[in-house]
Every structure is written in C-alpha cells, then in structure tokens.
XYZ file of C-alpha atoms in Angstrom:
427
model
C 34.188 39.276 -72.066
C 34.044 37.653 -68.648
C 34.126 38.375 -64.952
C 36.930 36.182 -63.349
C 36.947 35.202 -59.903
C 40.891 35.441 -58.307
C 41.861 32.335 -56.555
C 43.330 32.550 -53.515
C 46.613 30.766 -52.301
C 49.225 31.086 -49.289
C 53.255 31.580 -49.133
C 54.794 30.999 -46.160
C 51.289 32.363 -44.095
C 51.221 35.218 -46.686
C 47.519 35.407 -48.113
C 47.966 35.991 -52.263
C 44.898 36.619 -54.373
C 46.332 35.872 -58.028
C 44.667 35.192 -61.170
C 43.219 31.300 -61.591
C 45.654 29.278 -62.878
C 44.142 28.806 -66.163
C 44.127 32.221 -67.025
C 47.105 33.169 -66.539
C 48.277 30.779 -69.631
C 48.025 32.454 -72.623
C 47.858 36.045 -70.858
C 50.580 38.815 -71.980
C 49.889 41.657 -69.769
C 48.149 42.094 -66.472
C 47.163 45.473 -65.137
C 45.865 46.791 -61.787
C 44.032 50.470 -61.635
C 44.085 52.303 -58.513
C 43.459 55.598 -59.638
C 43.171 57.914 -55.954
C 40.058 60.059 -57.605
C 39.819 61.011 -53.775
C 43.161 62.339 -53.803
C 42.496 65.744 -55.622
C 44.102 69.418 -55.393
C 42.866 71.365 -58.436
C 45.277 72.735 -60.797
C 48.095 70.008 -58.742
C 50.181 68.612 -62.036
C 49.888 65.456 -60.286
C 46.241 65.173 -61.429
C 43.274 62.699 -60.554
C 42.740 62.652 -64.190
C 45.583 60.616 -64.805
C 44.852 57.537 -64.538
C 40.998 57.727 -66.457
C 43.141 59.576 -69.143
C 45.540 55.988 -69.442
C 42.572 53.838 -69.090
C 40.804 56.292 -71.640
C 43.773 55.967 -73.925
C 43.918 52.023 -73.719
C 40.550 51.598 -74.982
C 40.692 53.621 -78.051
C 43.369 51.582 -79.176
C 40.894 48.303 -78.664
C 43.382 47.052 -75.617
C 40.648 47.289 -72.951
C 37.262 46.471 -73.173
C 34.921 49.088 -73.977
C 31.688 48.607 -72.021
C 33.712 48.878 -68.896
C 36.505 51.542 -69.351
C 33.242 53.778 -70.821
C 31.275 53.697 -67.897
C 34.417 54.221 -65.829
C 36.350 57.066 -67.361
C 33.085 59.013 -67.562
C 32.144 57.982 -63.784
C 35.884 58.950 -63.021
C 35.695 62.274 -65.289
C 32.103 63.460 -63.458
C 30.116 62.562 -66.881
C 28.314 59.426 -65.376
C 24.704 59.517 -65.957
C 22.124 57.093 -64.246
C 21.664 54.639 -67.650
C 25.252 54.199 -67.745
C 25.517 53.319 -64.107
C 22.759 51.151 -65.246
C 24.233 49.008 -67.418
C 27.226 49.202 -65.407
C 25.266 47.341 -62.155
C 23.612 45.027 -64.883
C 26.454 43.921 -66.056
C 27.919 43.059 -62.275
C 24.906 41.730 -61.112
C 24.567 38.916 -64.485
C 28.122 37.654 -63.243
C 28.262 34.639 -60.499
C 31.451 35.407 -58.273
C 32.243 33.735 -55.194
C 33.939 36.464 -53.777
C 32.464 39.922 -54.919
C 35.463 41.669 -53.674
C 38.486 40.041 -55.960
C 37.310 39.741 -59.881
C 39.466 39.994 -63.125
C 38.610 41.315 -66.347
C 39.307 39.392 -69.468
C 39.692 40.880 -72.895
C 40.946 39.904 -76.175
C 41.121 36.324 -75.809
C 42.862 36.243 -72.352
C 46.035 38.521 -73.523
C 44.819 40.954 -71.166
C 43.214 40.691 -67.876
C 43.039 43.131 -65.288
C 43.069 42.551 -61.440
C 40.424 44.414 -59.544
C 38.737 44.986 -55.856
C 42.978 43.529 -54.786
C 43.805 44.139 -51.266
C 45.190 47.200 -50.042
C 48.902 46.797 -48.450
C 48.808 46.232 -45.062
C 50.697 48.733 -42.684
C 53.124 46.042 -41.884
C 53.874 46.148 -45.766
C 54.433 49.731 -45.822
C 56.449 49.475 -42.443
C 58.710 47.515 -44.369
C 60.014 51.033 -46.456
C 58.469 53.417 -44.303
C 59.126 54.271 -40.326
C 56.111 53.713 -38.207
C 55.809 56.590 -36.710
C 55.541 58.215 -40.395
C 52.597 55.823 -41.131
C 51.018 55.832 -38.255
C 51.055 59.994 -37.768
C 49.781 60.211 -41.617
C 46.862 57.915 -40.437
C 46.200 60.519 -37.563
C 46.448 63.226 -39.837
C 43.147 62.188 -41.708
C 41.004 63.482 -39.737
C 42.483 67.030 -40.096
C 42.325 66.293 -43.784
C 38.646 65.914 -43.908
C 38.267 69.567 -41.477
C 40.651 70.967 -44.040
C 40.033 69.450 -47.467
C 43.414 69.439 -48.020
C 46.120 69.649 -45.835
C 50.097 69.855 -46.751
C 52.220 66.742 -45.581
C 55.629 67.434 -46.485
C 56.168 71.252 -44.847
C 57.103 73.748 -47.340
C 56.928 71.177 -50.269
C 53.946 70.011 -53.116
C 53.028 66.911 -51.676
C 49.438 67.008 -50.087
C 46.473 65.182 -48.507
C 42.756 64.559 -48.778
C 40.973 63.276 -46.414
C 41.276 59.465 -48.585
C 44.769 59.545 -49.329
C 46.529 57.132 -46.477
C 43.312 54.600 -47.835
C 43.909 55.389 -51.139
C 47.923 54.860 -50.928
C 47.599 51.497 -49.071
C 45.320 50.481 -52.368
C 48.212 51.678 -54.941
C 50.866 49.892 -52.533
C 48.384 46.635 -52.920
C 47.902 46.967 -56.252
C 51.591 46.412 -56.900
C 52.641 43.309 -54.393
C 49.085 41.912 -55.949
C 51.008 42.171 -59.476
C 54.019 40.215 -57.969
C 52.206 37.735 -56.554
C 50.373 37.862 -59.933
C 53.318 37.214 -62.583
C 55.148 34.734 -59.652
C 52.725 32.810 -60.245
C 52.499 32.923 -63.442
C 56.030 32.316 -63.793
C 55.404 29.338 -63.022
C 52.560 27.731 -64.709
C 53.337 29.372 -68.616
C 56.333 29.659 -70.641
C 55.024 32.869 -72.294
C 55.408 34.951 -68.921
C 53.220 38.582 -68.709
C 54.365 41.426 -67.828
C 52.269 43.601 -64.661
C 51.447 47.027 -64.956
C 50.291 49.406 -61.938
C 48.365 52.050 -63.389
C 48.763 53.651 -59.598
C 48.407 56.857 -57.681
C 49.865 58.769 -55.895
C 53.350 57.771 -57.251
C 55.868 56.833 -54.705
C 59.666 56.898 -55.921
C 60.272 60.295 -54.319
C 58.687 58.686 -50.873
C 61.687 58.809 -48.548
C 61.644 55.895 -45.341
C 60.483 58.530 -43.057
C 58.146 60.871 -44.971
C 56.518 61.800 -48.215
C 58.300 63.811 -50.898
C 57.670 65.490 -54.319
C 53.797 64.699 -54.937
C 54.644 60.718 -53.303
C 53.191 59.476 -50.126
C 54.609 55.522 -50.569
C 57.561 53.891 -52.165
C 55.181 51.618 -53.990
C 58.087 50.252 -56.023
C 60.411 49.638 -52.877
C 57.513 47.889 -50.912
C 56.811 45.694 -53.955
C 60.480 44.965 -53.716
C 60.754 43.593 -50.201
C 57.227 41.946 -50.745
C 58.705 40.140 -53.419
C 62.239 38.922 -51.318
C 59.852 37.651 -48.242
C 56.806 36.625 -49.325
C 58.417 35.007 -52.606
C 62.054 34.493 -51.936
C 63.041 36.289 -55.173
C 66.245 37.482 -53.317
C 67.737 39.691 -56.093
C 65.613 42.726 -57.265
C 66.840 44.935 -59.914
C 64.659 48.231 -60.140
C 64.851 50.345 -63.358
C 63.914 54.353 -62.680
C 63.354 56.019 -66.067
C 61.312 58.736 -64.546
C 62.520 62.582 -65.744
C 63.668 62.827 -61.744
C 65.888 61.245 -59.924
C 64.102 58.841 -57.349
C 65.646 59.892 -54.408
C 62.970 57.549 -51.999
C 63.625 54.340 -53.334
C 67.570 54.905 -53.948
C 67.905 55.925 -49.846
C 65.797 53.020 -48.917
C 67.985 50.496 -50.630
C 71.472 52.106 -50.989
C 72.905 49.832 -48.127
C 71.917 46.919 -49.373
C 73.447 44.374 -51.667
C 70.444 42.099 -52.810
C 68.630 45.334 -54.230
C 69.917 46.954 -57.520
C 68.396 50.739 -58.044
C 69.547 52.128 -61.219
C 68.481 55.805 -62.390
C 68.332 57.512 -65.140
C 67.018 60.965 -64.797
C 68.008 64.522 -66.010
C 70.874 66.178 -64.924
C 69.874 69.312 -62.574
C 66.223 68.655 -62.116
C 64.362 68.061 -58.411
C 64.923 67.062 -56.393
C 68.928 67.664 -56.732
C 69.998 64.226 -55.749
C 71.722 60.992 -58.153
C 74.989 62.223 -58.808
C 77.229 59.878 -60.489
C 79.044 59.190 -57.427
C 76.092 57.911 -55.588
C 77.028 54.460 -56.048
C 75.667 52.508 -52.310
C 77.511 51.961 -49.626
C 78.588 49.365 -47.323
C 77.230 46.053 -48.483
C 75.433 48.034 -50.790
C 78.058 49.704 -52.509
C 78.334 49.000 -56.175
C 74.145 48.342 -56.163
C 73.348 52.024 -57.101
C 73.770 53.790 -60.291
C 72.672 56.680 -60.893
C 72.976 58.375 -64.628
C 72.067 62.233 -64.618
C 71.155 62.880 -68.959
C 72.389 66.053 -69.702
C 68.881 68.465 -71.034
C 67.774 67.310 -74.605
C 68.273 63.715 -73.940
C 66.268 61.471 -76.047
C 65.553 58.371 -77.942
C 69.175 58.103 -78.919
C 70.210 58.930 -75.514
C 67.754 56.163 -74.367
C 68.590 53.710 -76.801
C 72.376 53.692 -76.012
C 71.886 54.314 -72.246
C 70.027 50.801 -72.594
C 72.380 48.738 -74.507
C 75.364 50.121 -72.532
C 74.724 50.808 -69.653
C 71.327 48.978 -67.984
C 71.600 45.431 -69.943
C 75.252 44.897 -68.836
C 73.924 46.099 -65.424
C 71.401 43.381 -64.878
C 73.175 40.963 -66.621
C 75.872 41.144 -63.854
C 73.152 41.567 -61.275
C 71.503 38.567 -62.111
C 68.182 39.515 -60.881
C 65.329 37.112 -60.128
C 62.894 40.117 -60.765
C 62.833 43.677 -62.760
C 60.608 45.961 -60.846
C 59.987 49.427 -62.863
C 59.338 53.044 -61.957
C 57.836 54.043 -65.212
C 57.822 57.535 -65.055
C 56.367 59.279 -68.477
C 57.400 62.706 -67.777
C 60.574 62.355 -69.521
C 58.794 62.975 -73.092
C 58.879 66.023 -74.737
C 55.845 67.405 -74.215
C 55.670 67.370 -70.345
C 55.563 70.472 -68.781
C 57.952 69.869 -65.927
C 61.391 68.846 -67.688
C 63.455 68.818 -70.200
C 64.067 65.951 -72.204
C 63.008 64.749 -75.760
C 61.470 61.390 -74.996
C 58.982 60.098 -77.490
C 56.151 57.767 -77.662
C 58.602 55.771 -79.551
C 60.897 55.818 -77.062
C 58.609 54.408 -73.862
C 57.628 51.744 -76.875
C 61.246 51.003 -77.121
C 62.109 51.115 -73.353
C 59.004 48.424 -72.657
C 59.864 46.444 -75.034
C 63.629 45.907 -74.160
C 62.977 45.393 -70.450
C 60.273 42.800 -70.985
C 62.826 41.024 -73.133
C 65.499 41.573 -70.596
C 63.176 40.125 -67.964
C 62.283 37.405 -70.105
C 66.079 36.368 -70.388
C 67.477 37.188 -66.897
C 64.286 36.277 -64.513
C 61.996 33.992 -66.133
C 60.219 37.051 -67.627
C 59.284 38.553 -64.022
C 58.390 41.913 -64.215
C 56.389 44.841 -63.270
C 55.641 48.205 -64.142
C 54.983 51.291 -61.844
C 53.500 54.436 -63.155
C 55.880 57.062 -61.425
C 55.672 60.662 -63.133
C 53.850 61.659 -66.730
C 51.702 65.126 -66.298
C 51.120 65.832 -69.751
C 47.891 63.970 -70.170
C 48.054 62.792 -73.854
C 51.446 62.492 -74.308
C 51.276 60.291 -70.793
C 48.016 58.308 -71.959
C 49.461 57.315 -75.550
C 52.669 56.575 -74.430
C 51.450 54.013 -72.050
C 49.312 52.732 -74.581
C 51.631 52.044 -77.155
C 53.923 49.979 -74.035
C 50.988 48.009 -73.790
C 51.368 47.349 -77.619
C 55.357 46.850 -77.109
C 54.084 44.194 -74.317
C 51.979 42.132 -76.997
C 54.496 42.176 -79.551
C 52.331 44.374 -81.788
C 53.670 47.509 -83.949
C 54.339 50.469 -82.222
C 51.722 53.518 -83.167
C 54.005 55.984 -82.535
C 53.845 57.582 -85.893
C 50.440 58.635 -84.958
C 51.194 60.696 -82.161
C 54.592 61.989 -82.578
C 55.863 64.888 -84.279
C 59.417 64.875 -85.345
C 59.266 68.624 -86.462
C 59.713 69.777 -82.652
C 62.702 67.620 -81.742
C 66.133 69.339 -81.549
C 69.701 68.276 -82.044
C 70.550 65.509 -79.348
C 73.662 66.861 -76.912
C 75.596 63.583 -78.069
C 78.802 64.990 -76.797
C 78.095 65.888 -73.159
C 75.247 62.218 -73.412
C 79.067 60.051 -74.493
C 80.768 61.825 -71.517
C 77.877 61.024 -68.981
C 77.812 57.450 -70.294
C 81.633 56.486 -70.573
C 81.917 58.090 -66.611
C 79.440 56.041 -65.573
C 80.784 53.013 -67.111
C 83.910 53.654 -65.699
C 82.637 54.375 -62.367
C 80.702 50.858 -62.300
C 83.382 49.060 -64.155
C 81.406 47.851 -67.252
C-alpha cells in the first residue's frame, strides 16, 4: 500500500491535478471522498454518516484498504482514540510526498486508487451553474451560520447550513471536475479506461441555478459537466439521473441546451413534483431532456427494461463524449423516503451497464455522483457491490437482499410509461 503523489498538468491555463501517468494503467476505479462531517443537523435524513457508512462498507468487502478507512470511519464516527490517530500520523509522516496537499491511495494492485487533499472548485466553477449573487450571498451567510449553528437556506424548505458548508460544497464540487480531469486523462494513456466515483456531500441534483433545493447546495453533476466541455473539450455530455427524485437542478440548468443530454428516471409523484413526460428541452435544447416518471413499485425489472429501451438507444443517438451520473441510492427498497423496489442487485446491474455503455460510446469516460441513499446499509452495500460491478467481479447481492419483501412489479402501468416515452422521443 503506497502514498502517491498527483502530478500536476495544464489545459488550456486550467491547472489539473490527476493521477501519475503510470498509475492510472492498470487502474479500474478511482474514487474521491468528500464527506461534509461539518455539515450536520441531527436527525436530518441527509446524514454526515453517510459517507463513513460507504467507506465503512467498502472495506469490509476488502475494496479499500484497511489501515486507513479504520482510522477514518472511527475518526469520522467520534470513536477515534489517540493510538489510532497514532498510527494514522505514522503512517503519513513514513511517506516522502512532494506536495503534502494532493496524494493518492493505492490498493489491490493499482485497481483502486483514491484521490485525496483535490482542490476545492473555484467560485468561477460554481458560477458556471449557479448565479453569483446566489454564491456569493451563501458565502456571506457563514458567518450567521457559525452565531446560529445552523441556519435554513432555502425558506420554508429542508435544505440547511453549518457554519462549513459553502467550504465544504466547493470540496464536493472539486472532488468531481478532479475525477474528470482524472479518467480524461486516463482515457488517454490505457485501453482499460476506470470509471470515477464521488463519494460526495451535500448532493447537488436538486441545486437549482439560483439557489439550493431539497437537502442540495451545488449541482455538482452540472458543474462537472461544463468543466468537462471547457476545460476538456468533451462537447457532448450525457447525464444519467437514477436517483428516486426527479432532479429538477440539473434538468433547468441544461434544458436549453443541445450539447447536454439530462435523462431522468425517478418515481412518478414524489418531490419535488417536477419531470413530467412532456418535459422534453426547449429551444436548441429541445429533444435533450427526458424525463421517465416509474409508476410506485418500480424495480429491477422496471430498471432492467428502462435501460435496454429506453437509456442505451438514448445515448447511442446522443453520441456522447462523456456519461456523467447522479447515482442516487434511495430508489431501493428499504429507503425510508420513497417508494420503489430497487435492489442491491439492481445498482450492481445499473453500474455495470453504464460503465459498458461508456466504454462503447466515449472511450469508457465516466463518472459517478452520489445523489440520494438515506438508508445507511442498504446505501453502503449497494455502493459496494457497484464497486464490484466496476471490477468485473460477482455481484454479492445475495448477501444482502431479501426477496421475501418484494411485491408484484406494476408491469402494466411500467409498459405504458415506457412505450409514451418512446414515442414522445421517437425511439
């Protein structure tokens, strides 16, 4: 297990910090962790514990590297005692690193390797989604935060603020264009391309141009996707959203234009109201957005068709240079705020059909965004076993589903959803 130094390069002025270009042969997935433990509201289903409990998750099942993900889960989860911080330091300290603030992790061979200490986005980045005046007056608003503890940032609505969370949301926004710059570059220097993951919070896909919405402060998936057209040229961006609700943020911010593909699939009824099936783009854009509303009880047959019939003709028309995803986990059955009958299985399935979509469309560019998922374990192991669907290893699945609490499938009403979407989009 070694400390890796990131190597830094420049596109078109653009500083990149990006994996050393040995290292990124023979790597399969590449994962950032920005996990907002400052951003906090007890008993919030959006919990700090999210992330730890992915991270957690990753290295029982032997993907991540023990020593480390120990002493952080317990340091994230308040169990940290002074030997483990310790070893921790010793461990830091024994590594020679040019540049103490940019290191990788590698583990299992070099399959896996996680970027660390990345650069936050820069508010130009976020400008790019987001108004100004919303990014600068959120800035402001820190200081009230820390008076407060917590202060509410979207009126009447869930989505609040610590006094870290504009730092903590320019480090999930950076943790995501660092990821694009990460498998760009690898694009180009391996034929086995890896897929990146942002294990981020605050999620963003709810994040509308001008404010925050539904538990999101940044569209960390739309920023990645205009980082990627002008920093890499990668003109066409197709964004899957398989998150249980509709992402209302990223489909505004791109529904007028015609290089950006934002397709949705969501259920039918749930917040925050929007993605109707004939919210389809307009002007340029019209034709770019599709949005599929499952009808309640949707599930791994639901997801499996949707897929083959619906989002591979998609992108195969589209004929994206890069798959951006907003990997929402709150879709499965046991999450507390919906209604559908996702399964481990199915997030295994879903990861690996877009990697091998990526892989035949765009050169194999692609990265994850962790959107939604409240239901710690189901959220944790579900993750996990994409990680598995990333390496090409079995799916685990069997372990943590249970089949005996699945019901009947509305295929009916699931056929009539898909054949008027088809029709709407022509496919």
């Amino acid at each position: 297990m070694d400390l890796l130094a990131l190597s830094p390069s420049s596109v078109a002025g653009q500083d990149l910090y990006v994996p050393a270009n040995d290292k990124l042969i023979g790597a399969r997935v590449i994962y950032a962790v920005a996990p907002a433990m400052g951003h906090n509201q007890e008993s919030h289903p959006e919990s700090h514990l999210r992330v730890p409990s992915i991270l957690n998750a990753l290295q029982k099942m032997e993907l991540t590297p023990e020593p480390f993900s120990a002493v952080f889960v317990a340091f994230c989860l308040g169990g940290v005692h002074l030997r483990m911080l310790e070893i921790l330091f010793q461990q830091v300290a024994s590594v020679a690193c040019d540049n103490m603030y940019r290191w990788l992790w590698e583990f299992r061979g070099s399959e896996i390797i996680e970027l660390q200490n990345f650069k936050p986005a820069s508010v130009d980045d976020i400008a790019s989604i987001h108004s100004r005046t919303y990014v600068s007056g959120l800035e402001k608003a820190m200081d009230e935060a820390s008076q407060q503890d917590i202060i509410y940032i979207e009126g009447t609505g869930p989505t609040y603020a610590t006094a870290s969370t504009f730092q903590e949301s320019l480090i999930a926004a950076g943790a995501g264009i660092s990821l694009v710059d990460s498998v760009v570059a690898a694009s180009k220097k391996s034929q086995d391309q890896p897929i990146g993951f942002a294990l981020i919070r605050p999620p963003g896909h709810h994040a509308i141009p001008k404010g925050p919405m539904g538990f999101c402060v940044f569209g960390n998936v739309a920023i990645a996707a205009r980082y990627a057209q002008r920093v890499h040229g990668l003109k066409r961006v197709f964004i899957i959203d398989f998150d249980v609700h509709h992402g209302n943020g990223t489909n505004d911010a791109f529904y007028e234009d015609p290089d950006i593909f934002f397709l949705s699939t969501h259920q039918d009824g749930s917040y925050p109201g929007t993605g109707k099936f004939d919210e389809v783009g307009q002007g340029d854009g019209e034709g770019t957005t599709l949005n599929l509303p499952l009808p309640g009880g949707s599930g791994d047959i639901a997801m499996r068709t949707v897929f083959d019939e619906v989002i591979v003709p998609c992108a195969q028309r589209f004929k994206p240079d890069i798959i951006l995803v907003s990997a929402g986990y709150d879709a499965h059955v046991l999450d507390p705020l919906a209604s559908l009958q996702f399964t481990t299985g199915t997030y295994y399935m879903l990861a690996s059909n877009i990697q091998q979509l990526a892989k035949d469309l765009c050169g194999g560019r692609c990265v994850f965004f962790l959107e939604g998922g409240y239901n710690l374990d189901s959220l944790s192991y579900s993750i996990a076993d994409s990680f598995r669907a990333f390496l090409g290893e079995p799916s685990l699945a069997s372990q943590f589903d249970n089949p005996a609490i699945l019901y009947e499938e509305p295929v009916k009403r699931l056929e009539q959803a898909i054949k008027r979407v088809k029709h709407i989009h022509s496919l």
